[in-house]
Structure formats: structure tokens, C-alpha cells
């Protein structure tokens, strides 16, 4: 294991998150809506990327919308197309 300031995707590099990873994988399998919330820089993105590593996925970094009070479908779709 090593420290990096970027999200990780390899399960062997995810430290001390076995319980959360198991719960997230089970939630994904049930196709239930799941929120991953927490303080900044605590590994939320890494947890999601490890849990979905072998699945088809689209990852959208929604931080670009933080300053907006309103988001249209068009804004979302344009961002989706860019991804």
C-alpha cells in the first residue's frame, strides 16, 4: 500500500475499508439507491471505484456543478457526453 492524493481503483490499495466495501457491493447487487457521504478526502471516490472496478461504469465528477444552484438536464447530458 502507498499514499496517493488521487483516487485508487485497485482493491489491494484500499486501506481499512473492508466493511464499507462489502456493504457497497451488496447494495449495488440489490440495485438500490446508495449514497456515499463523508468529509472531503476520506476515500469516498476510491471506495466507489474499487467496488465498481469490473463493472461497466460512467464516472461524473460533479464538483464542476458545486457553484450552481440549479442544474438542467442539458447541463448533465453535455457533461455525460464529455465523459
Short mmCIF file of N, CA and C in Angstrom, two decimals:
data_model
loop_
_atom_site.label_atom_id
_atom_site.label_comp_id
_atom_site.label_asym_id
_atom_site.label_seq_id
_atom_site.Cartn_x
_atom_site.Cartn_y
_atom_site.Cartn_z
N UNK A 1 0.83 -1.18 0.00
CA UNK A 1 0.00 0.00 0.00
C UNK A 1 0.87 1.25 0.00
N UNK A 2 0.42 2.27 -0.68
CA UNK A 2 1.14 3.52 -0.76
C UNK A 2 0.16 4.68 -0.65
N UNK A 3 0.66 5.84 -0.35
CA UNK A 3 -0.21 7.02 -0.29
C UNK A 3 -0.22 7.72 -1.63
N UNK A 4 -1.40 8.12 -2.06
CA UNK A 4 -1.55 8.92 -3.25
C UNK A 4 -2.68 9.91 -3.02
N UNK A 5 -2.59 11.05 -3.63
CA UNK A 5 -3.65 12.03 -3.48
C UNK A 5 -4.72 11.88 -4.55
N UNK A 6 -4.62 10.87 -5.37
CA UNK A 6 -5.60 10.58 -6.42
C UNK A 6 -6.42 9.35 -6.01
N UNK A 7 -7.67 9.25 -6.49
CA UNK A 7 -8.47 8.06 -6.17
C UNK A 7 -7.81 6.78 -6.69
N UNK A 8 -7.93 5.73 -5.92
CA UNK A 8 -7.36 4.44 -6.32
C UNK A 8 -8.46 3.54 -6.87
N UNK A 9 -8.04 2.50 -7.61
CA UNK A 9 -9.01 1.56 -8.16
C UNK A 9 -8.65 0.11 -7.83
N UNK A 10 -7.47 -0.11 -7.33
CA UNK A 10 -7.01 -1.47 -7.02
C UNK A 10 -7.39 -1.82 -5.57
N UNK A 11 -8.15 -2.90 -5.37
CA UNK A 11 -8.59 -3.26 -4.02
C UNK A 11 -7.44 -3.44 -3.03
N UNK A 12 -6.29 -3.89 -3.48
CA UNK A 12 -5.18 -4.10 -2.54
C UNK A 12 -4.65 -2.79 -1.97
N UNK A 13 -4.97 -1.68 -2.62
CA UNK A 13 -4.51 -0.37 -2.15
C UNK A 13 -5.54 0.34 -1.28
N UNK A 14 -6.71 -0.26 -1.10
CA UNK A 14 -7.76 0.33 -0.27
C UNK A 14 -7.53 -0.12 1.17
N UNK A 15 -7.28 0.83 2.03
CA UNK A 15 -6.90 0.52 3.40
C UNK A 15 -8.07 0.63 4.38
N UNK A 16 -8.30 -0.42 5.14
CA UNK A 16 -9.24 -0.43 6.26
C UNK A 16 -10.67 -0.03 5.87
N UNK A 17 -11.13 -0.50 4.72
CA UNK A 17 -12.48 -0.19 4.27
C UNK A 17 -13.25 -1.45 3.86
N UNK A 18 -12.84 -2.58 4.40
CA UNK A 18 -13.46 -3.85 4.00
C UNK A 18 -14.96 -3.87 4.28
N UNK A 19 -15.36 -3.37 5.44
CA UNK A 19 -16.78 -3.39 5.81
C UNK A 19 -17.61 -2.50 4.88
N UNK A 20 -17.11 -1.30 4.61
CA UNK A 20 -17.81 -0.38 3.72
C UNK A 20 -17.86 -0.92 2.29
N UNK A 21 -16.75 -1.52 1.85
CA UNK A 21 -16.69 -2.09 0.50
C UNK A 21 -17.70 -3.22 0.35
N UNK A 22 -17.78 -4.09 1.34
CA UNK A 22 -18.74 -5.20 1.29
C UNK A 22 -20.18 -4.66 1.24
N UNK A 23 -20.48 -3.66 2.07
CA UNK A 23 -21.83 -3.09 2.09
C UNK A 23 -22.17 -2.42 0.75
N UNK A 24 -21.21 -1.74 0.16
CA UNK A 24 -21.46 -1.08 -1.12
C UNK A 24 -21.68 -2.10 -2.23
N UNK A 25 -20.88 -3.13 -2.28
CA UNK A 25 -21.04 -4.17 -3.30
C UNK A 25 -22.39 -4.85 -3.17
N UNK A 26 -22.82 -5.12 -1.94
CA UNK A 26 -24.14 -5.72 -1.72
C UNK A 26 -25.26 -4.77 -2.17
N UNK A 27 -25.09 -3.49 -1.90
CA UNK A 27 -26.09 -2.51 -2.31
C UNK A 27 -26.18 -2.42 -3.84
N UNK A 28 -25.04 -2.46 -4.49
CA UNK A 28 -25.02 -2.43 -5.96
C UNK A 28 -25.71 -3.67 -6.51
N UNK A 29 -25.45 -4.82 -5.91
CA UNK A 29 -26.07 -6.07 -6.37
C UNK A 29 -27.59 -6.03 -6.23
N UNK A 30 -28.08 -5.33 -5.21
CA UNK A 30 -29.52 -5.21 -5.00
C UNK A 30 -30.14 -4.11 -5.86
N UNK A 31 -29.27 -3.37 -6.56
CA UNK A 31 -29.71 -2.24 -7.41
C UNK A 31 -30.46 -1.19 -6.59
N UNK A 32 -30.03 -1.00 -5.37
CA UNK A 32 -30.68 0.00 -4.53
C UNK A 32 -29.93 1.34 -4.64
N UNK A 33 -30.64 2.41 -4.38
CA UNK A 33 -30.01 3.73 -4.39
C UNK A 33 -29.13 3.82 -3.16
N UNK A 34 -27.90 4.21 -3.36
CA UNK A 34 -26.94 4.27 -2.27
C UNK A 34 -26.23 5.61 -2.30
N UNK A 35 -26.12 6.24 -1.16
CA UNK A 35 -25.39 7.49 -1.03
C UNK A 35 -24.07 7.22 -0.32
N UNK A 36 -23.02 7.77 -0.87
CA UNK A 36 -21.70 7.71 -0.22
C UNK A 36 -21.41 9.13 0.23
N UNK A 37 -21.48 9.36 1.52
CA UNK A 37 -21.26 10.70 2.05
C UNK A 37 -20.15 10.69 3.08
N UNK A 38 -19.50 11.81 3.22
CA UNK A 38 -18.44 11.93 4.21
C UNK A 38 -17.63 13.17 3.97
N UNK A 39 -16.70 13.40 4.84
CA UNK A 39 -15.82 14.55 4.71
C UNK A 39 -14.96 14.44 3.47
N UNK A 40 -14.46 15.57 3.02
CA UNK A 40 -13.58 15.59 1.85
C UNK A 40 -12.32 14.79 2.12
N UNK A 41 -11.84 14.13 1.05
CA UNK A 41 -10.55 13.44 1.06
C UNK A 41 -10.49 12.29 2.07
N UNK A 42 -11.62 11.59 2.23
CA UNK A 42 -11.63 10.44 3.13
C UNK A 42 -11.75 9.11 2.40
N UNK A 43 -11.71 9.15 1.05
CA UNK A 43 -11.70 7.91 0.29
C UNK A 43 -13.02 7.49 -0.32
N UNK A 44 -13.98 8.39 -0.39
CA UNK A 44 -15.29 8.03 -0.97
C UNK A 44 -15.17 7.61 -2.43
N UNK A 45 -14.45 8.40 -3.22
CA UNK A 45 -14.29 8.08 -4.64
C UNK A 45 -13.53 6.77 -4.81
N UNK A 46 -12.49 6.57 -4.02
CA UNK A 46 -11.72 5.32 -4.10
C UNK A 46 -12.62 4.13 -3.78
N UNK A 47 -13.44 4.26 -2.76
CA UNK A 47 -14.35 3.18 -2.39
C UNK A 47 -15.28 2.82 -3.55
N UNK A 48 -15.84 3.83 -4.20
CA UNK A 48 -16.74 3.60 -5.33
C UNK A 48 -15.98 2.97 -6.50
N UNK A 49 -14.81 3.49 -6.79
CA UNK A 49 -14.04 2.97 -7.93
C UNK A 49 -13.59 1.52 -7.69
N UNK A 50 -13.22 1.18 -6.47
CA UNK A 50 -12.84 -0.20 -6.18
C UNK A 50 -14.07 -1.11 -6.29
N UNK A 51 -15.19 -0.68 -5.74
CA UNK A 51 -16.41 -1.51 -5.75
C UNK A 51 -16.91 -1.77 -7.17
N UNK A 52 -16.69 -0.83 -8.08
CA UNK A 52 -17.23 -0.96 -9.44
C UNK A 52 -16.14 -1.27 -10.46
N UNK A 53 -15.00 -1.67 -10.00
CA UNK A 53 -13.82 -1.86 -10.85
C UNK A 53 -14.09 -2.74 -12.08
N UNK A 54 -14.79 -3.84 -11.90
CA UNK A 54 -15.02 -4.78 -13.00
C UNK A 54 -16.40 -4.62 -13.64
N UNK A 55 -17.02 -3.48 -13.42
CA UNK A 55 -18.35 -3.23 -13.97
C UNK A 55 -18.28 -2.12 -15.01
N UNK A 56 -19.18 -2.17 -15.99
CA UNK A 56 -19.26 -1.01 -16.89
C UNK A 56 -19.73 0.18 -16.07
N UNK A 57 -19.11 1.34 -16.27
CA UNK A 57 -19.48 2.49 -15.45
C UNK A 57 -19.13 3.79 -16.16
N UNK A 58 -19.82 4.80 -15.74
CA UNK A 58 -19.51 6.16 -16.16
C UNK A 58 -19.35 6.95 -14.88
N UNK A 59 -18.23 7.61 -14.74
CA UNK A 59 -17.95 8.38 -13.54
C UNK A 59 -18.02 9.86 -13.91
N UNK A 60 -18.87 10.59 -13.22
CA UNK A 60 -19.01 12.02 -13.46
C UNK A 60 -18.57 12.75 -12.20
N UNK A 61 -17.59 13.61 -12.34
CA UNK A 61 -17.13 14.42 -11.22
C UNK A 61 -18.05 15.64 -11.14
N UNK A 62 -18.95 15.63 -10.19
CA UNK A 62 -19.98 16.66 -10.08
C UNK A 62 -19.48 17.94 -9.42
N UNK A 63 -18.21 17.98 -9.05
CA UNK A 63 -17.68 19.20 -8.42
C UNK A 63 -17.79 20.40 -9.34
N UNK A 64 -17.82 20.19 -10.64
CA UNK A 64 -17.93 21.33 -11.55
C UNK A 64 -19.29 22.01 -11.44
N UNK A 65 -20.24 21.36 -10.79
CA UNK A 65 -21.57 21.93 -10.61
C UNK A 65 -21.77 22.52 -9.21
N UNK A 66 -20.76 22.49 -8.37
CA UNK A 66 -20.90 22.93 -6.98
C UNK A 66 -21.42 24.35 -6.82
N UNK A 67 -20.98 25.24 -7.65
CA UNK A 67 -21.33 26.65 -7.51
C UNK A 67 -22.72 26.97 -8.04
N UNK A 68 -23.33 26.02 -8.72
CA UNK A 68 -24.64 26.27 -9.31
C UNK A 68 -25.74 25.98 -8.29
N UNK A 69 -26.79 26.76 -8.37
CA UNK A 69 -27.95 26.49 -7.52
C UNK A 69 -28.98 25.65 -8.28
N UNK A 70 -28.79 25.53 -9.59
CA UNK A 70 -29.75 24.80 -10.42
C UNK A 70 -28.98 24.10 -11.54
N UNK A 71 -29.35 22.87 -11.84
CA UNK A 71 -28.71 22.09 -12.88
C UNK A 71 -29.78 21.58 -13.84
N UNK A 72 -29.61 21.83 -15.13
CA UNK A 72 -30.60 21.37 -16.11
C UNK A 72 -30.20 19.98 -16.63
N UNK A 73 -31.17 19.32 -17.23
CA UNK A 73 -30.88 18.03 -17.86
C UNK A 73 -29.83 18.22 -18.95
N UNK A 74 -29.94 19.30 -19.69
CA UNK A 74 -28.97 19.56 -20.76
C UNK A 74 -27.56 19.68 -20.21
N UNK A 75 -27.39 20.40 -19.10
CA UNK A 75 -26.07 20.50 -18.46
C UNK A 75 -25.53 19.12 -18.13
N UNK A 76 -26.40 18.29 -17.58
CA UNK A 76 -25.99 16.94 -17.19
C UNK A 76 -25.63 16.11 -18.42
N UNK A 77 -26.47 16.16 -19.44
CA UNK A 77 -26.22 15.36 -20.65
C UNK A 77 -24.95 15.79 -21.37
N UNK A 78 -24.70 17.08 -21.43
CA UNK A 78 -23.47 17.56 -22.05
C UNK A 78 -22.27 17.02 -21.31
N UNK A 79 -22.32 17.05 -19.99
CA UNK A 79 -21.24 16.52 -19.18
C UNK A 79 -21.10 15.01 -19.39
N UNK A 80 -22.21 14.32 -19.51
CA UNK A 80 -22.20 12.89 -19.74
C UNK A 80 -21.55 12.55 -21.08
N UNK A 81 -21.87 13.33 -22.11
CA UNK A 81 -21.27 13.11 -23.43
C UNK A 81 -19.75 13.32 -23.40
N UNK A 82 -19.31 14.30 -22.61
CA UNK A 82 -17.87 14.56 -22.49
C UNK A 82 -17.14 13.39 -21.83
N UNK A 83 -17.86 12.68 -20.94
CA UNK A 83 -17.25 11.55 -20.22
C UNK A 83 -17.14 10.36 -21.10
#
